[in-house]
mmCIF file of C-alpha atoms and ligand atoms in Angstrom:
data_model
loop_
_atom_site.group_PDB
_atom_site.id
_atom_site.type_symbol
_atom_site.label_atom_id
_atom_site.label_comp_id
_atom_site.label_asym_id
_atom_site.label_seq_id
_atom_site.Cartn_x
_atom_site.Cartn_y
_atom_site.Cartn_z
ATOM 1 C CA UNK A 1 -4.218 -5.845 -19.143
ATOM 2 C CA UNK A 2 -5.099 -8.504 -16.558
ATOM 3 C CA UNK A 3 -5.983 -8.719 -12.836
ATOM 4 C CA UNK A 4 -3.150 -10.066 -10.349
ATOM 5 C CA UNK A 5 -4.777 -11.271 -7.183
ATOM 6 C CA UNK A 6 -2.332 -10.243 -4.002
ATOM 7 C CA UNK A 7 -4.356 -10.888 -0.939
ATOM 8 C CA UNK A 8 -7.833 -12.230 0.350
ATOM 9 C CA UNK A 9 -9.868 -9.671 2.035
ATOM 10 C CA UNK A 10 -10.633 -11.653 5.113
ATOM 11 C CA UNK A 11 -6.728 -10.821 6.082
ATOM 12 C CA UNK A 12 -7.034 -7.380 5.927
ATOM 13 C CA UNK A 13 -7.339 -4.769 9.066
ATOM 14 C CA UNK A 14 -6.239 -1.459 9.946
ATOM 15 C CA UNK A 15 -2.356 -1.739 10.631
ATOM 16 C CA UNK A 16 -1.967 -4.378 7.846
ATOM 17 C CA UNK A 17 1.313 -4.153 6.102
ATOM 18 C CA UNK A 18 2.716 -6.701 3.551
ATOM 19 C CA UNK A 19 4.888 -6.758 0.862
ATOM 20 C CA UNK A 20 3.996 -9.136 -2.084
ATOM 21 C CA UNK A 21 6.353 -10.258 -4.631
ATOM 22 C CA UNK A 22 5.096 -11.606 -8.135
ATOM 23 C CA UNK A 23 7.462 -12.132 -10.995
ATOM 24 C CA UNK A 24 9.138 -9.060 -11.232
ATOM 25 C CA UNK A 25 6.549 -6.906 -9.461
ATOM 26 C CA UNK A 26 6.897 -6.042 -5.627
ATOM 27 C CA UNK A 27 4.291 -4.200 -4.124
ATOM 28 C CA UNK A 28 3.556 -3.016 -0.857
ATOM 29 C CA UNK A 29 -0.292 -3.217 0.622
ATOM 30 C CA UNK A 30 -1.202 -0.940 3.331
ATOM 31 C CA UNK A 31 -4.639 -0.695 5.321
ATOM 32 C CA UNK A 32 -5.069 2.326 7.632
ATOM 33 C CA UNK A 33 -8.445 3.789 8.752
ATOM 34 C CA UNK A 34 -10.411 1.215 6.627
ATOM 35 C CA UNK A 35 -8.550 2.556 3.491
ATOM 36 C CA UNK A 36 -6.121 0.200 1.148
ATOM 37 C CA UNK A 37 -3.173 1.444 -0.534
ATOM 38 C CA UNK A 38 -0.789 -0.506 -2.865
ATOM 39 C CA UNK A 39 2.408 1.025 -3.534
ATOM 40 C CA UNK A 40 5.748 0.078 -4.695
ATOM 41 C CA UNK A 41 7.722 -1.741 -1.979
ATOM 42 C CA UNK A 42 10.609 0.112 -2.255
ATOM 43 C CA UNK A 43 11.546 3.812 -1.640
ATOM 44 C CA UNK A 44 12.495 5.728 -4.758
ATOM 45 C CA UNK A 45 15.203 7.402 -2.756
ATOM 46 C CA UNK A 46 17.899 4.526 -2.216
ATOM 47 C CA UNK A 47 15.562 1.708 -2.558
ATOM 48 C CA UNK A 48 14.994 0.480 1.140
ATOM 49 C CA UNK A 49 12.021 -1.339 1.871
ATOM 50 C CA UNK A 50 8.960 0.624 3.241
ATOM 51 C CA UNK A 51 7.225 -2.353 4.953
ATOM 52 C CA UNK A 52 8.315 -0.831 8.453
ATOM 53 C CA UNK A 53 7.628 2.781 7.537
ATOM 54 C CA UNK A 54 5.201 4.749 9.701
ATOM 55 C CA UNK A 55 2.007 4.943 8.206
ATOM 56 C CA UNK A 56 0.349 8.393 9.548
ATOM 57 C CA UNK A 57 -2.518 10.627 7.957
ATOM 58 C CA UNK A 58 -2.512 9.104 4.349
ATOM 59 C CA UNK A 59 1.104 8.938 4.077
ATOM 60 C CA UNK A 60 4.119 6.595 4.613
ATOM 61 C CA UNK A 61 7.368 7.652 6.141
ATOM 62 C CA UNK A 62 10.189 5.814 4.851
ATOM 63 C CA UNK A 63 12.129 4.378 7.897
ATOM 64 C CA UNK A 64 15.765 5.147 6.277
ATOM 65 C CA UNK A 65 15.930 8.627 5.759
ATOM 66 C CA UNK A 66 12.507 9.556 6.669
ATOM 67 C CA UNK A 67 11.061 10.764 3.438
ATOM 68 C CA UNK A 68 7.427 11.273 3.426
ATOM 69 C CA UNK A 69 5.118 10.045 0.397
ATOM 70 C CA UNK A 70 1.382 10.425 -0.030
ATOM 71 C CA UNK A 71 0.250 6.669 -0.217
ATOM 72 C CA UNK A 72 -2.721 7.903 -2.660
ATOM 73 C CA UNK A 73 -0.722 9.753 -5.112
ATOM 74 C CA UNK A 74 2.781 8.589 -4.497
ATOM 75 C CA UNK A 75 4.187 12.172 -4.382
ATOM 76 C CA UNK A 76 6.981 12.920 -2.008
ATOM 77 C CA UNK A 77 6.192 15.760 0.358
ATOM 78 C CA UNK A 78 8.421 18.498 -0.424
ATOM 79 C CA UNK A 79 8.985 17.237 -4.213
ATOM 80 C CA UNK A 80 12.646 16.201 -3.806
ATOM 81 C CA UNK A 81 12.291 12.700 -4.930
ATOM 82 C CA UNK A 82 10.525 10.692 -7.359
ATOM 83 C CA UNK A 83 7.064 9.559 -6.826
ATOM 84 C CA UNK A 84 6.279 6.214 -5.446
ATOM 85 C CA UNK A 85 4.425 4.360 -7.894
ATOM 86 C CA UNK A 86 1.091 3.625 -6.825
ATOM 87 C CA UNK A 87 -1.666 0.868 -8.172
ATOM 88 C CA UNK A 88 -5.637 1.176 -7.630
ATOM 89 C CA UNK A 89 -6.792 -1.643 -5.389
ATOM 90 C CA UNK A 90 -9.423 -3.663 -7.289
ATOM 91 C CA UNK A 91 -11.680 -5.909 -5.181
ATOM 92 C CA UNK A 92 -13.032 -8.909 -6.958
ATOM 93 C CA UNK A 93 -14.996 -11.088 -4.810
ATOM 94 C CA UNK A 94 -13.152 -12.017 -1.747
ATOM 95 C CA UNK A 95 -9.816 -10.976 -3.150
ATOM 96 C CA UNK A 96 -7.826 -7.825 -3.241
ATOM 97 C CA UNK A 97 -5.674 -7.301 -6.621
ATOM 98 C CA UNK A 98 -4.370 -4.659 -9.092
ATOM 99 C CA UNK A 99 -4.601 -4.449 -13.032
ATOM 100 C CA UNK A 100 -1.196 -4.901 -14.468
ATOM 101 C CA UNK A 101 0.100 -4.560 -18.467
ATOM 102 C CA UNK A 102 1.172 -7.515 -19.648
HETATM 103 S S1 FES B 201 15.684 5.112 1.148
HETATM 104 FE FE1 FES B 201 13.859 5.937 1.789
HETATM 105 S S2 FES B 201 14.442 8.251 2.292
HETATM 106 FE FE2 FES B 201 16.163 7.114 1.649
#
């Protein structure tokens, strides 16, 4: 496993949303109420981008068909859809990243 740096901590703030693509990996970083979440950037329903999704009470609402996913677990509310992949945020010095398998 190796550390993959995604963003400088100084850039994070509540309301922060950013899609980051590195090689074949594309993730969405979300900060809300001081908590950082990192999830796959595209909705598991039909693959649409989630960056514009409404974030509320630890969940993200896909703007396309309004499926709701828990940002911490990735689980779809209602269980009708596959879960979002989630990544544990790793804070290393002044950088946010994730651990990935090579
Ligand atoms: S693409 Fe997200 S709910 Fe359909």
